[in-house]
Amino acid sequence: MTSRLLPTYARTDLAFERGEGAWLTATTGERYLDFGSGVAVNALGHAHPALVIALTEQAQKVWHVSNIYRIPEGERLAARLCEATFADTVFFCNSGAEALEAAIKVARKYHAADGHPERFRIITFDGAFHGRTLATLAAGGNKKYLDGFGPVAEGFDQVPFADLAAVRKAIGPGTAAILIEPVQGEGGVRVVPPHFLRALRQLCDEHGLLLVFDEVQTGIGRTGNLFAYQNLGVTPDVMSSAKGIGGGFPLGACLATAEAAKGMTAGTHGSTFGGNPLAMAVGHAVLDVVLAPGFLDGVRHKSILLRQRLAEIQDRYPGVLAEIRGEGLLLGMRAVVPNGELVDALRAEKLLTIAAGDNVVRLLPPLIVGEEDIADALVRIDRACAAVSRAHARPVETGAVA
Ligand SMILES: *Cc1c(COP(=O)(O)O)cnc(C)c1O
């Protein structure tokens, strides 16, 4: 049967009907170990009892009321996020791209409120990914995604990855902000050096720019702290969150200091669904788990475990794996062979992973993943590397000239 879905995804011919923890059961009955988490979304795995309870209990009360009324669950969730971060204020939306749209608008409006509407340009980085709306595509600057969609939204200046001199050169009288992912996710789990992020903070302070962190993929415990900036000693002015924040329920958030958000008065932005009671109930349940004492320590511990063993596997298969990198449970295996081939081999071993840029295979297990699941995954990774290695084995060159 051909699908009536718009064919914008090259989908793998695999469908799932249920999940539990780090495991998914396909419609064929086969079980897969999920180290993709729906691209870093299922932070608490599948069917986490606390999320199931939160969702079903709220579903029996009220789902949606609109932002023309107060939403106490949202006021409480915003307060909790502010309590746990640098932020003073939160805007809720439904996706990562929307969280970035809000962040871009906050940054522009900040300067407009200061009497400088001409300062709307935002510096972004090569390899970035900020979403698929027209503005976030322009911010990401990926030619392949922009092609054929008309004029590229104005106001984004892209510079090479981690190139401070290029950032300095790009700053002009029209610059409003610098936007960066502390670890590029889609770009290939490229960790931005902390000293570079600190230098960006300094540049922003010198030039009166806002520093905007896109933590859509790195946030909500993924890198071993609630947000990646908390590992770094660098604090942004504005930050986007999504993916893990709803544990699978569509939820995004833009966090900001009161100063950065000073232009965002009544009527300047909105969302019909954003922050509705159903989403807020799930958001609270995710935070309850992630902020519980010891949970983030556990993420860091599991990260070390996984990384050490991955390094051993890399040593055994230098013809398959070139590098292991990342933070927390956002890990990348840069492949020697085409990364899609490795993803396929891993899936053949019933381990789900996600391809990324720079020929990387991402490992994004749910944060609740057990040590026995990690051990299980490592056996599968070893077997997949062995299979790929065999497939690429070539007769040894003799050096003889024909
Ligand atoms: C996934 C992602 C986005 C876009 O999120 P959507 O929910 O798909 O709109 C933006 N920024 C980063 C860093 C992401 O990983």
Coordinates of C-alpha atoms in Angstrom, one line a residue, residues 19-322:
G19 CA 7.1 0.6 24.0
E20 CA 8.3 0.2 27.6
G21 CA 11.4 1.9 29.0
A22 CA 14.2 1.7 26.4
W23 CA 12.4 -0.9 24.4
L24 CA 10.1 -0.7 21.4
T25 CA 8.0 -3.6 20.0
A26 CA 7.5 -3.5 16.2
T27 CA 4.3 -4.5 14.5
T28 CA 6.1 -7.7 13.5
G29 CA 6.5 -8.5 17.2
E30 CA 10.3 -7.9 17.1
R31 CA 11.8 -6.0 20.0
Y32 CA 14.2 -3.1 19.5
L33 CA 16.5 -1.4 21.9
D34 CA 15.8 2.3 21.4
F35 CA 19.0 4.4 21.5
G36 CA 17.4 7.1 19.3
S37 CA 14.5 8.1 21.7
G38 CA 12.6 9.6 18.8
V39 CA 15.5 12.0 18.3
A40 CA 16.2 12.9 21.9
V41 CA 12.5 13.3 22.7
N42 CA 11.6 10.3 24.9
A43 CA 13.9 11.4 27.7
L44 CA 12.1 9.1 30.2
G45 CA 11.7 6.2 27.6
H46 CA 8.4 4.8 26.5
A47 CA 5.3 4.6 28.7
H48 CA 7.0 5.9 31.8
P49 CA 4.4 5.3 34.6
A50 CA 4.7 8.9 35.9
L51 CA 4.0 10.3 32.5
V52 CA 1.1 8.0 31.8
I53 CA -0.5 9.0 35.1
A54 CA 0.1 12.7 34.6
L55 CA -1.3 12.6 31.1
T56 CA -4.4 10.5 31.8
E57 CA -5.2 12.3 35.1
Q58 CA -5.0 15.7 33.3
A59 CA -7.0 14.3 30.3
Q60 CA -9.9 13.8 32.7
K61 CA -9.9 17.4 33.9
V62 CA -9.2 19.9 31.2
W63 CA -7.0 19.7 28.0
H64 CA -7.1 23.1 26.6
V65 CA -8.4 26.5 27.5
S66 CA -6.3 29.0 25.4
N67 CA -3.9 31.6 26.6
I68 CA -6.7 34.2 26.9
Y69 CA -7.1 32.8 30.5
R70 CA -4.6 32.1 33.2
I71 CA -3.1 28.6 33.2
P72 CA -1.9 27.9 36.8
E73 CA -0.1 24.7 35.8
G74 CA 1.9 26.8 33.2
E75 CA 2.7 29.5 35.7
R76 CA 4.0 26.8 38.1
L77 CA 6.0 25.1 35.4
A78 CA 7.5 28.4 34.3
A79 CA 8.4 29.1 37.9
R80 CA 10.1 25.7 38.2
L81 CA 12.1 26.2 35.1
C82 CA 13.2 29.7 36.2
E83 CA 14.1 28.3 39.6
A84 CA 16.3 25.7 38.0
T85 CA 18.0 28.0 35.4
F86 CA 19.2 31.6 34.8
A87 CA 15.8 32.6 33.4
D88 CA 13.2 34.9 34.8
T89 CA 10.4 34.3 32.3
V90 CA 9.2 31.5 30.0
F91 CA 7.1 31.3 26.8
F92 CA 5.6 27.9 26.1
C93 CA 5.0 26.6 22.5
N94 CA 4.8 23.2 20.8
S95 CA 8.1 22.5 19.1
G96 CA 11.8 23.3 18.9
A97 CA 11.4 25.5 15.8
E98 CA 8.7 27.5 17.6
A99 CA 11.0 27.9 20.6
L100 CA 13.7 29.3 18.3
E101 CA 11.2 31.6 16.5
A102 CA 10.3 33.0 20.0
A103 CA 14.0 33.3 20.8
I104 CA 14.7 35.2 17.6
K105 CA 11.8 37.5 18.2
V106 CA 12.9 38.1 21.8
A107 CA 16.4 39.1 20.6
R108 CA 15.1 41.4 17.9
K109 CA 12.5 43.1 20.1
Y110 CA 15.0 43.7 22.9
H111 CA 16.9 46.0 20.6
A112 CA 13.8 47.6 19.2
A113 CA 12.6 48.3 22.8
D114 CA 16.0 50.1 23.2
G115 CA 15.2 52.3 20.2
H116 CA 17.4 50.2 17.8
P117 CA 15.1 48.3 15.5
E118 CA 17.9 48.2 13.0
R119 CA 19.7 45.8 15.2
F120 CA 18.0 42.6 14.1
R121 CA 20.8 40.5 12.7
I122 CA 21.8 37.2 14.3
I123 CA 25.1 35.4 14.0
T124 CA 24.9 31.7 13.6
F125 CA 27.3 28.8 12.9
D126 CA 28.2 26.5 10.1
G127 CA 26.6 23.0 10.8
A128 CA 23.8 24.5 13.0
F129 CA 20.3 23.2 13.0
H130 CA 17.5 25.3 14.5
G131 CA 14.3 23.9 12.8
R132 CA 12.3 23.8 9.6
T133 CA 10.3 27.1 9.6
L134 CA 11.4 29.8 7.2
A135 CA 13.3 31.8 9.8
T136 CA 14.9 28.9 11.6
L137 CA 16.0 27.5 8.2
A138 CA 17.7 30.8 7.4
A139 CA 19.3 30.6 10.9
G140 CA 20.6 27.1 10.2
G141 CA 21.8 28.1 6.8
N142 CA 21.7 24.6 5.3
K143 CA 21.5 25.2 1.5
K144 CA 19.9 21.8 0.9
Y145 CA 16.9 22.7 3.2
L146 CA 16.5 26.2 1.8
D147 CA 16.6 25.3 -1.9
G148 CA 13.4 26.0 -3.7
F149 CA 11.6 27.8 -0.9
G150 CA 11.9 31.3 -2.2
P151 CA 13.9 34.2 -0.7
V152 CA 15.8 33.3 2.5
A153 CA 14.6 35.1 5.5
E154 CA 16.8 38.2 6.1
G155 CA 18.9 38.8 9.1
F156 CA 21.2 35.8 9.7
D157 CA 25.0 35.9 9.3
Q158 CA 26.6 32.5 9.3
V159 CA 30.2 32.0 10.3
P160 CA 32.5 28.9 10.5
F161 CA 32.2 26.6 13.5
A162 CA 34.0 27.8 16.6
D163 CA 35.8 30.6 14.7
L164 CA 36.2 33.5 17.0
A165 CA 37.9 35.8 14.5
A166 CA 35.0 35.3 12.1
V167 CA 32.5 36.1 14.8
R168 CA 34.3 39.3 15.6
K169 CA 34.4 40.2 11.9
A170 CA 30.6 39.5 11.6
I171 CA 29.6 41.8 14.4
G172 CA 28.3 45.1 13.0
P173 CA 25.9 47.9 13.9
G174 CA 23.0 45.7 12.9
T175 CA 23.9 42.7 15.1
A176 CA 21.4 41.8 17.7
A177 CA 22.5 38.4 19.0
I178 CA 24.6 35.3 18.7
L179 CA 22.7 32.0 18.4
I180 CA 24.5 28.7 19.1
E181 CA 23.9 25.1 20.1
P182 CA 26.4 24.2 22.9
V183 CA 26.6 20.8 21.3
Q184 CA 25.5 20.6 17.6
G185 CA 23.1 17.7 17.5
E186 CA 22.0 17.3 13.9
G187 CA 25.3 18.7 12.8
G188 CA 27.0 15.6 14.1
V189 CA 27.3 15.8 17.9
R190 CA 30.0 18.5 17.5
V191 CA 30.9 19.8 21.0
V192 CA 31.6 23.5 21.0
P193 CA 34.7 24.1 23.1
P194 CA 33.8 25.8 26.4
H195 CA 36.4 28.5 26.0
F196 CA 34.8 29.5 22.7
L197 CA 31.4 29.8 24.4
R198 CA 33.0 31.9 27.2
A199 CA 34.6 34.1 24.5
L200 CA 31.1 34.5 22.9
R201 CA 29.7 35.6 26.3
Q202 CA 32.5 38.2 26.5
L203 CA 31.9 39.5 23.0
C204 CA 28.1 39.7 23.7
D205 CA 28.8 41.8 26.8
E206 CA 31.3 44.0 25.0
H207 CA 28.9 44.7 22.1
G208 CA 25.6 44.7 23.9
L209 CA 24.4 41.5 22.1
L210 CA 22.2 38.8 23.5
L211 CA 23.7 35.3 23.7
V212 CA 21.1 32.8 22.7
F213 CA 21.6 29.1 23.3
D214 CA 19.6 26.5 21.4
E215 CA 19.2 23.7 23.9
V216 CA 16.4 21.9 22.1
Q217 CA 18.5 18.8 21.9
T218 CA 21.0 19.3 24.7
G219 CA 18.5 20.3 27.4
I220 CA 16.4 18.4 30.0
G221 CA 19.3 16.3 31.3
R222 CA 20.6 15.1 28.0
T223 CA 24.2 16.2 28.7
G224 CA 24.2 15.4 32.4
N225 CA 22.9 18.7 33.7
L226 CA 19.4 20.0 33.4
F227 CA 20.8 22.3 30.6
A228 CA 24.2 22.0 28.9
Y229 CA 25.1 25.6 29.7
Q230 CA 25.2 24.6 33.4
N231 CA 28.3 22.4 32.6
L232 CA 30.1 25.3 31.1
G233 CA 30.2 28.3 33.3
V234 CA 28.6 30.3 30.6
T235 CA 25.1 31.7 31.0
P236 CA 23.0 32.8 28.0
D237 CA 20.4 35.5 28.0
V238 CA 17.8 33.5 26.0
M239 CA 17.5 29.7 25.6
S240 CA 15.2 27.4 23.6
S241 CA 14.1 24.1 24.9
A242 CA 11.9 21.4 23.4
K243 CA 12.4 17.7 22.5
G244 CA 12.9 16.1 25.9
I245 CA 10.9 18.7 27.8
G246 CA 7.6 17.0 27.1
G247 CA 9.0 13.4 27.1
G248 CA 7.1 12.7 23.8
F249 CA 4.3 15.2 24.2
P250 CA 4.8 18.2 21.9
L251 CA 6.2 20.9 24.1
G252 CA 8.7 23.7 23.5
A253 CA 9.8 26.6 25.7
C254 CA 11.8 29.8 25.3
L255 CA 13.5 30.9 28.5
A256 CA 14.9 34.4 29.0
T257 CA 16.1 36.9 31.5
A258 CA 13.6 39.7 32.3
E259 CA 16.0 42.2 30.7
A260 CA 16.3 40.2 27.4
A261 CA 12.6 39.8 27.3
K262 CA 11.7 43.4 28.1
G263 CA 10.2 44.0 24.6
M264 CA 7.8 41.1 24.8
T265 CA 4.7 42.9 26.0
A266 CA 1.1 41.8 25.7
G267 CA 0.2 41.1 22.0
T268 CA 3.8 40.8 20.7
H269 CA 3.7 37.0 20.4
G270 CA 1.4 34.1 20.9
S271 CA 0.5 30.4 20.3
T272 CA -2.9 28.8 20.4
F273 CA -1.8 25.5 21.8
G274 CA 1.3 26.6 23.6
G275 CA 1.4 25.8 27.3
N276 CA -2.0 24.1 27.4
P277 CA -2.9 22.2 30.6
L278 CA -2.3 18.8 29.1
A279 CA 1.2 19.8 28.0
M280 CA 1.9 21.4 31.3
A281 CA 0.9 18.4 33.3
V282 CA 3.3 16.2 31.3
G283 CA 6.1 18.9 31.6
H284 CA 5.8 18.8 35.4
A285 CA 6.0 15.1 35.4
V286 CA 9.2 15.1 33.3
L287 CA 10.8 17.7 35.6
D288 CA 9.8 15.7 38.7
V289 CA 11.8 12.8 37.4
V290 CA 14.8 14.6 35.9
L291 CA 15.2 16.9 39.0
A292 CA 14.8 14.2 41.5
P293 CA 18.0 13.8 43.7
G294 CA 20.5 11.6 42.0
F295 CA 18.9 11.4 38.6
L296 CA 21.4 13.6 36.7
D297 CA 24.3 11.9 38.6
G298 CA 22.9 8.7 37.1
V299 CA 23.0 10.2 33.6
R300 CA 26.6 11.2 34.0
H301 CA 27.5 7.8 35.4
K302 CA 25.9 6.0 32.5
S303 CA 27.6 8.4 30.1
I304 CA 31.0 7.5 31.4
L305 CA 30.2 3.8 31.3
L306 CA 29.0 4.0 27.7
R307 CA 31.8 6.1 26.5
Q308 CA 34.5 3.9 28.0
R309 CA 33.2 0.8 26.4
L310 CA 32.6 2.6 23.0
A311 CA 36.2 3.7 23.0
E312 CA 37.2 0.0 23.4
I313 CA 34.9 -0.9 20.5
Q314 CA 36.4 1.9 18.4
D315 CA 39.9 0.5 19.1
R316 CA 38.8 -2.9 17.9
Y317 CA 37.2 -1.6 14.7
P318 CA 39.4 1.3 13.4
G319 CA 38.1 0.6 9.9
V320 CA 34.5 1.3 11.1
L321 CA 34.7 3.9 13.8
A322 CA 36.8 7.0 13.6

